[in-house]
Short mmCIF file of C-alpha atoms in Angstrom, two decimals:
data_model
loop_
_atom_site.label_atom_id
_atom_site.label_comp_id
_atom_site.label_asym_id
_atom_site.label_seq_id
_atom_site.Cartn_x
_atom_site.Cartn_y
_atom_site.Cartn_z
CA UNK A 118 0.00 0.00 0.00
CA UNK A 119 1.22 3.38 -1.06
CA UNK A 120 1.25 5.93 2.21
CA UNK A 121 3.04 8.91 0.44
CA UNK A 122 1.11 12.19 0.80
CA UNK A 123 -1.01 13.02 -1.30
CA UNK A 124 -2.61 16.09 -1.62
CA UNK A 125 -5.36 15.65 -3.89
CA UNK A 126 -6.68 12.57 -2.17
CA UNK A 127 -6.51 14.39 1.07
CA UNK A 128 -9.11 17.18 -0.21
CA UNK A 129 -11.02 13.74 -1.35
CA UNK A 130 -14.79 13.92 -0.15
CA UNK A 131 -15.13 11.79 2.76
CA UNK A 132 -17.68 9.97 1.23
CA UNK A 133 -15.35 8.39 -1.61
CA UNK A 134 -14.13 5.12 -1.64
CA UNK A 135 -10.26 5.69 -1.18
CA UNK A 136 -9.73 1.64 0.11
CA UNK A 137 -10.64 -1.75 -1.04
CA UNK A 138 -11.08 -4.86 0.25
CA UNK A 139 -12.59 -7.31 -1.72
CA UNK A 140 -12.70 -10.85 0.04
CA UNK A 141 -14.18 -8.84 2.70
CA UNK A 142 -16.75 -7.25 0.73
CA UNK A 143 -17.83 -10.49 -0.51
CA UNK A 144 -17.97 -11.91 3.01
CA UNK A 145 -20.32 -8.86 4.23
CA UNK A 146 -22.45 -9.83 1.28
CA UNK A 147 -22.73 -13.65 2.28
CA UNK A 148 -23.86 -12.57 5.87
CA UNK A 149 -25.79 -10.69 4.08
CA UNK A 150 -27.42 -13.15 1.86
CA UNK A 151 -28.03 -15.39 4.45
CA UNK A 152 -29.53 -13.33 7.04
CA UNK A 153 -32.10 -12.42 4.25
CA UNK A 154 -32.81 -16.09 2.64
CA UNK A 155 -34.29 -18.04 5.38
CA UNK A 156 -32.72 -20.90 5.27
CA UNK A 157 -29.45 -22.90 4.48
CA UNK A 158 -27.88 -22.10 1.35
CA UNK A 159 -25.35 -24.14 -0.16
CA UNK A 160 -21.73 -22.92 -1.51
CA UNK A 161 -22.97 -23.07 -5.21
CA UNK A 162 -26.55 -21.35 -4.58
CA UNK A 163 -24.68 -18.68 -2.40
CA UNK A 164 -22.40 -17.95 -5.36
CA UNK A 165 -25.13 -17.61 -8.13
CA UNK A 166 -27.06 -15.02 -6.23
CA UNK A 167 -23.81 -12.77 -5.55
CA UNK A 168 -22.95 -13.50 -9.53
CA UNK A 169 -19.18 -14.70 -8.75
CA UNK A 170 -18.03 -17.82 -9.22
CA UNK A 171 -18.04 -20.78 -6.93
CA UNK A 172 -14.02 -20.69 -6.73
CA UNK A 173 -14.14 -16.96 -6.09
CA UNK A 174 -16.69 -17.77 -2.63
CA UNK A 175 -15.58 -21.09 -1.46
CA UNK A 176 -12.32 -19.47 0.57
CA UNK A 177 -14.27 -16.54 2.07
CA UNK A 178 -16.89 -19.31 3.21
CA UNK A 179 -14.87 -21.47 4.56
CA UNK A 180 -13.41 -18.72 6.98
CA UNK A 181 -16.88 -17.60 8.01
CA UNK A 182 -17.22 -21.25 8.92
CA UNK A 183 -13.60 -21.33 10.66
CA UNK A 184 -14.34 -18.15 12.70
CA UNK A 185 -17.63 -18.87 13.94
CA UNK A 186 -20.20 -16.68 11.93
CA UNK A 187 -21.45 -20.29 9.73
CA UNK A 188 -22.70 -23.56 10.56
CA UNK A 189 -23.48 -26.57 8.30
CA UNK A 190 -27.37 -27.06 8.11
CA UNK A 191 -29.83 -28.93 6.27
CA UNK A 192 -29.94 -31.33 3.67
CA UNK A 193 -28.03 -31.18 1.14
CA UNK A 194 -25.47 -29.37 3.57
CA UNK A 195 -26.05 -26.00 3.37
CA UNK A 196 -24.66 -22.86 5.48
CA UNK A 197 -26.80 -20.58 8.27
CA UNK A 198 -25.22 -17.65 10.00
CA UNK A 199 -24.69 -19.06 13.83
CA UNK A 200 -25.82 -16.72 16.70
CA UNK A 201 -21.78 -14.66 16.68
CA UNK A 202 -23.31 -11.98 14.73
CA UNK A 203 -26.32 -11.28 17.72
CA UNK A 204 -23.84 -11.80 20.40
CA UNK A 205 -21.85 -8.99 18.91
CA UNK A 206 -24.33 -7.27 19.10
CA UNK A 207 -25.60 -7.51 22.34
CA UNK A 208 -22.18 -6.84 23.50
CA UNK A 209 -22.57 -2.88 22.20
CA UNK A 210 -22.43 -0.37 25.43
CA UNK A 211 -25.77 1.46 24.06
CA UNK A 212 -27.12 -1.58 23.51
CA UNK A 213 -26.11 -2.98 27.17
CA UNK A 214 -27.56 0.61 28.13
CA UNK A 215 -31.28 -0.50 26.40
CA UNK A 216 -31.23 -3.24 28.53
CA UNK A 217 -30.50 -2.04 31.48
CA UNK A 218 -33.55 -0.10 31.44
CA UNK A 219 -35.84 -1.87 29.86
CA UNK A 220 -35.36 -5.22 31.26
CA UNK A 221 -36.80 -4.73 34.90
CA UNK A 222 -39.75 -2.48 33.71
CA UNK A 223 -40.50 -5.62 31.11
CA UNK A 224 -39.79 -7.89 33.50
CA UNK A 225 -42.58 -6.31 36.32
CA UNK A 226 -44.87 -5.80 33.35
CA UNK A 227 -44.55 -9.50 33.34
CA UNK A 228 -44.77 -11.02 36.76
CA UNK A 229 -47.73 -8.04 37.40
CA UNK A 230 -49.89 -9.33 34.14
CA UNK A 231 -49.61 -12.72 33.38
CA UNK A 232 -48.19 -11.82 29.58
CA UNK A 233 -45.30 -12.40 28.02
CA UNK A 234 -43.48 -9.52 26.41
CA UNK A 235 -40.76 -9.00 23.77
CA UNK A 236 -38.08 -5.91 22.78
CA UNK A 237 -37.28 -5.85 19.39
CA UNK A 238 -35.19 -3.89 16.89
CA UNK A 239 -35.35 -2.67 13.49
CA UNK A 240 -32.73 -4.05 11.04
CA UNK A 241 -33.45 -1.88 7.66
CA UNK A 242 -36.80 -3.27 6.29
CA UNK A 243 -37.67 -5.90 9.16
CA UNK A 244 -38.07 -6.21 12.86
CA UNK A 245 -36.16 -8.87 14.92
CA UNK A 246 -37.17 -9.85 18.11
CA UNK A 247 -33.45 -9.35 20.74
CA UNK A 248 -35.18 -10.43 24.42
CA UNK A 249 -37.90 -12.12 25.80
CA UNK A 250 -39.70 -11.94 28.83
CA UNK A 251 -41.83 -15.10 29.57
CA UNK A 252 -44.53 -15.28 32.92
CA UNK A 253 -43.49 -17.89 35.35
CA UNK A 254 -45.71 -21.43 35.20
CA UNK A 255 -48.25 -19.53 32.86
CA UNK A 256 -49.73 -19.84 29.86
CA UNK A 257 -48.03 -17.72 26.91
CA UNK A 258 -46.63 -16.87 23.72
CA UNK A 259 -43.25 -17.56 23.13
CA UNK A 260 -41.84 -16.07 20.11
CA UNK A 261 -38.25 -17.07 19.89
CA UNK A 262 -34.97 -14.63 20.02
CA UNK A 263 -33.73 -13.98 16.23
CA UNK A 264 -37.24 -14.25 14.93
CA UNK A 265 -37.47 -11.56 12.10
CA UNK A 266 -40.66 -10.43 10.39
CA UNK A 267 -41.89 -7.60 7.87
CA UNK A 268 -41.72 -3.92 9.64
CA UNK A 269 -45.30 -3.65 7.74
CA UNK A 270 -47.04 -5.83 9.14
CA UNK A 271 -46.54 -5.93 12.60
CA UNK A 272 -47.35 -3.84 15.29
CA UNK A 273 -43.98 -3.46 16.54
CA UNK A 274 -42.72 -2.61 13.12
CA UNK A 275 -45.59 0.32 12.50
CA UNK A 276 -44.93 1.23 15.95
CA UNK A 277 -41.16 1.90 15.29
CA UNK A 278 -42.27 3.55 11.66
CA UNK A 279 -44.65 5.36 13.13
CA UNK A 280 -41.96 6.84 16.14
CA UNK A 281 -39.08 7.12 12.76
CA UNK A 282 -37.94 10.94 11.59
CA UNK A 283 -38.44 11.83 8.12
CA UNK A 284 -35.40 10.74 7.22
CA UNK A 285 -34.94 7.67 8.85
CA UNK A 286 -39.13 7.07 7.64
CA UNK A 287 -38.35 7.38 3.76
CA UNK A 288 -35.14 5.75 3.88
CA UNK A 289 -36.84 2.72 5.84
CA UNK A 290 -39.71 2.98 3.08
CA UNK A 291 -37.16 2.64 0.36
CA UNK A 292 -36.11 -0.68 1.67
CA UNK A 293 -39.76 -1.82 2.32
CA UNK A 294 -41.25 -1.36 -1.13
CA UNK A 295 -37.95 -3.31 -2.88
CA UNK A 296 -40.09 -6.16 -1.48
CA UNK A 297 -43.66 -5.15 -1.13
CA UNK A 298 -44.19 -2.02 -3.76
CA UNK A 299 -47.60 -1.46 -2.95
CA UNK A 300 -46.42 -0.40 0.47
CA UNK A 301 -47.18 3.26 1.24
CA UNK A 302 -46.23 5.84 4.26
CA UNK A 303 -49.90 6.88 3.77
CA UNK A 304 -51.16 3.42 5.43
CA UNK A 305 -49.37 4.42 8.64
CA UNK A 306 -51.76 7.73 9.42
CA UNK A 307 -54.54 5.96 11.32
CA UNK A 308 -51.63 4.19 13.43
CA UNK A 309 -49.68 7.28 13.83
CA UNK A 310 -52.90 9.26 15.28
CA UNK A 311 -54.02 6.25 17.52
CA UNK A 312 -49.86 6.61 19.05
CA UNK A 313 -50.39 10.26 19.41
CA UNK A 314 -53.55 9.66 21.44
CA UNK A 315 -53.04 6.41 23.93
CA UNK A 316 -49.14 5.94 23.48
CA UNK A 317 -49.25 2.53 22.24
CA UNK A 318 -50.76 0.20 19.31
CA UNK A 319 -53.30 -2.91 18.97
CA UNK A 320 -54.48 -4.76 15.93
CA UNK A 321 -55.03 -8.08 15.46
CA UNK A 322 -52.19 -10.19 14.31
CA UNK A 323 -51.49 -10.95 11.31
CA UNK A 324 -49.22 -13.98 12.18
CA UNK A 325 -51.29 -15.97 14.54
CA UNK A 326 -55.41 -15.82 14.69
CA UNK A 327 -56.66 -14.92 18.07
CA UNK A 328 -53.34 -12.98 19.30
CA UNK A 329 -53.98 -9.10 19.90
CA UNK A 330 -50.39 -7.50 19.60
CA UNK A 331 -50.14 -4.70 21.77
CA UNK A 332 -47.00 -2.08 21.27
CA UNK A 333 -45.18 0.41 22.59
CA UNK A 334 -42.14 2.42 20.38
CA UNK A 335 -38.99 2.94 22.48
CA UNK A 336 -37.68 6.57 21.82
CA UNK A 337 -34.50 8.13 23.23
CA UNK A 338 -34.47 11.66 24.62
CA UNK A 339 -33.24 12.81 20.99
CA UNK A 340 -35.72 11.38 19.45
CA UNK A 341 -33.96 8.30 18.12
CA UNK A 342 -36.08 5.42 17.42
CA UNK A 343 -34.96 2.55 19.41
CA UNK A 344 -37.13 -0.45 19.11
CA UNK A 345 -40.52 -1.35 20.88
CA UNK A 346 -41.33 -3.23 23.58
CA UNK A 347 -44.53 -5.73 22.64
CA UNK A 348 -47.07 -8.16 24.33
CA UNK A 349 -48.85 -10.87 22.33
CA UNK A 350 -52.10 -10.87 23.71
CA UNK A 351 -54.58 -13.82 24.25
CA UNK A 352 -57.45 -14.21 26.53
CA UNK A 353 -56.54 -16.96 28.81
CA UNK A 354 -57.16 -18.18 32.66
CA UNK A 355 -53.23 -16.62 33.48
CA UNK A 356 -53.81 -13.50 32.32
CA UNK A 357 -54.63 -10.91 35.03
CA UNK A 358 -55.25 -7.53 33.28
CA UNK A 359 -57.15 -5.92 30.05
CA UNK A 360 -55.76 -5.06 26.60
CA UNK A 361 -56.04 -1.28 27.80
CA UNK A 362 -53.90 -1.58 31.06
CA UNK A 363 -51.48 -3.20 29.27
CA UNK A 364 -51.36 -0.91 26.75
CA UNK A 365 -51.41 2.06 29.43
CA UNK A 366 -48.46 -0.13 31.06
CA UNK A 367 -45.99 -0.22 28.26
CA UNK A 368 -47.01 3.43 27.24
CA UNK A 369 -45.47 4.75 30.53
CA UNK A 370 -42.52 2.29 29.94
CA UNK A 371 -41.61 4.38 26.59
CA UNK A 372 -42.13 7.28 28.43
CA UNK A 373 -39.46 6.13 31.27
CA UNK A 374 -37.14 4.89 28.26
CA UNK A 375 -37.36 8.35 26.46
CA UNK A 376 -36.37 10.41 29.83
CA UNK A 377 -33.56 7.65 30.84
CA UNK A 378 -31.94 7.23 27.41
CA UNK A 379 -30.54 10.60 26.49
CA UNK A 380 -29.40 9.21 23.15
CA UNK A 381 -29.33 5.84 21.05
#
């Protein structure tokens, strides 16, 4: 690599791309891939949908594999991105910051209600569900850590969409109509109002018949969107309070959040 001075690629936006690394860049792209597909992929399906060949992958694979971010799955052995990538994660001081305050507030909401409740993220156009909080000997939902669904069309996502700046909204919306073009920022109006006016959302789910998601966005201070905090509702012997007090519950949670967490 060449360090001498130069002065015209020191006035260089900072936006430019002044270094490459391209076994990395493919790597990024098979985590990537793979965190998108749903499934095991093998070596030669991996390479066809990044158009290189299956020479040009195999080496950058088998790293991945070496260092812990790939396991062998499925049948005809295929690759999955192992839990590393989540751990990292979790491992981030603002993230270890989120927790701290959300995970005894989530954890009373549980023991107090009966319900289970879940924080989640948003990850460009999905949600993905980080920590659970499951009542103890009672019936619940369990919706497992990892899980990722459409921002659209669940109430955590619109809650988080509804909570996003203008900015952060349209670039979000960008990424959500690649996949689903009829989607529209006008659909999110009624839900935006209904936030405005009890601090939380509930609609039916669209995953599971007889659930009632109730949500809650999580909003720093400066009005970063941080993820939501959401109960799957059902109507069952365990459960000790109404859809509306646990609504009212995880609205003054957000509120808490927002004064605690100056910035995300």
């Amino acid at each position: 690599m060449n360090l001498t001075h130069n002065p015209q690629q020191a006035s260089a936006p900072k936006d430019s791309a002044q270094y490459s690394a391209p076994a990395l860049s493919k790597g990024l792209r098979v985590l990537e891939y793979l965190s998108d597909c749903g499934g095991p992929s093998t070596t030669q399906e991996i390479a066809k949908e990044l158009n290189v060949t299956r020479n040009e992958i195999f080496r950058v694979i088998a790293v991945l594999e070496m260092e812990g971010y790939l396991l062998k799955a499925g049948t005809p052995q295929g690759y999955v991105i192992s839990g590393r990538l989540l751990e990292l994660g979790l491992k981030e001081p603002q993230i270890n910051d989120i927790f701290e305050v959300v995970s005894p507030l989530a954890d009373n909401l549980t023991k107090t209600t009966g319900v289970p409740c879940q924080l989640v993220f948003a990850s460009r156009d999905e949600m993905i569900v980080i920590r659970r909080w499951e009542p103890k000997d009672r019936l619940s939902i369990s919706v497992p850590v990892g899980s990722r669904r459409d921002l659209e069309v669940t109430a955590s996502g619109i809650a988080m969409l509804c909570s996003m700046s203008a900015e952060e909204l349209s670039r979000t919306s960008d990424e959500i109509q690649k996949r689903n073009p009829s989607f529209s920022q006008d659909e999110l109006s009624t839900y935006r109002s209904d936030l405005q006016i009890h601090g939380y959302l509930k609609f039916n789910s669209r995953l599971m018949d007889s659930v009632i998601d109730v949500s809650a966005p999580l909003v720093s201070k400066s009005g970063q969107v941080i993820g939501a905090l959401t109960v799957p509702y059902t109507n069952n012997a365990t459960c000790e309070c109404t859809i509306t007090e646990i609504g009212c519950m995880l609205s003054e949670i957000s509120k808490h959040v927002s004064r605690q967490l100056i910035r995300s």
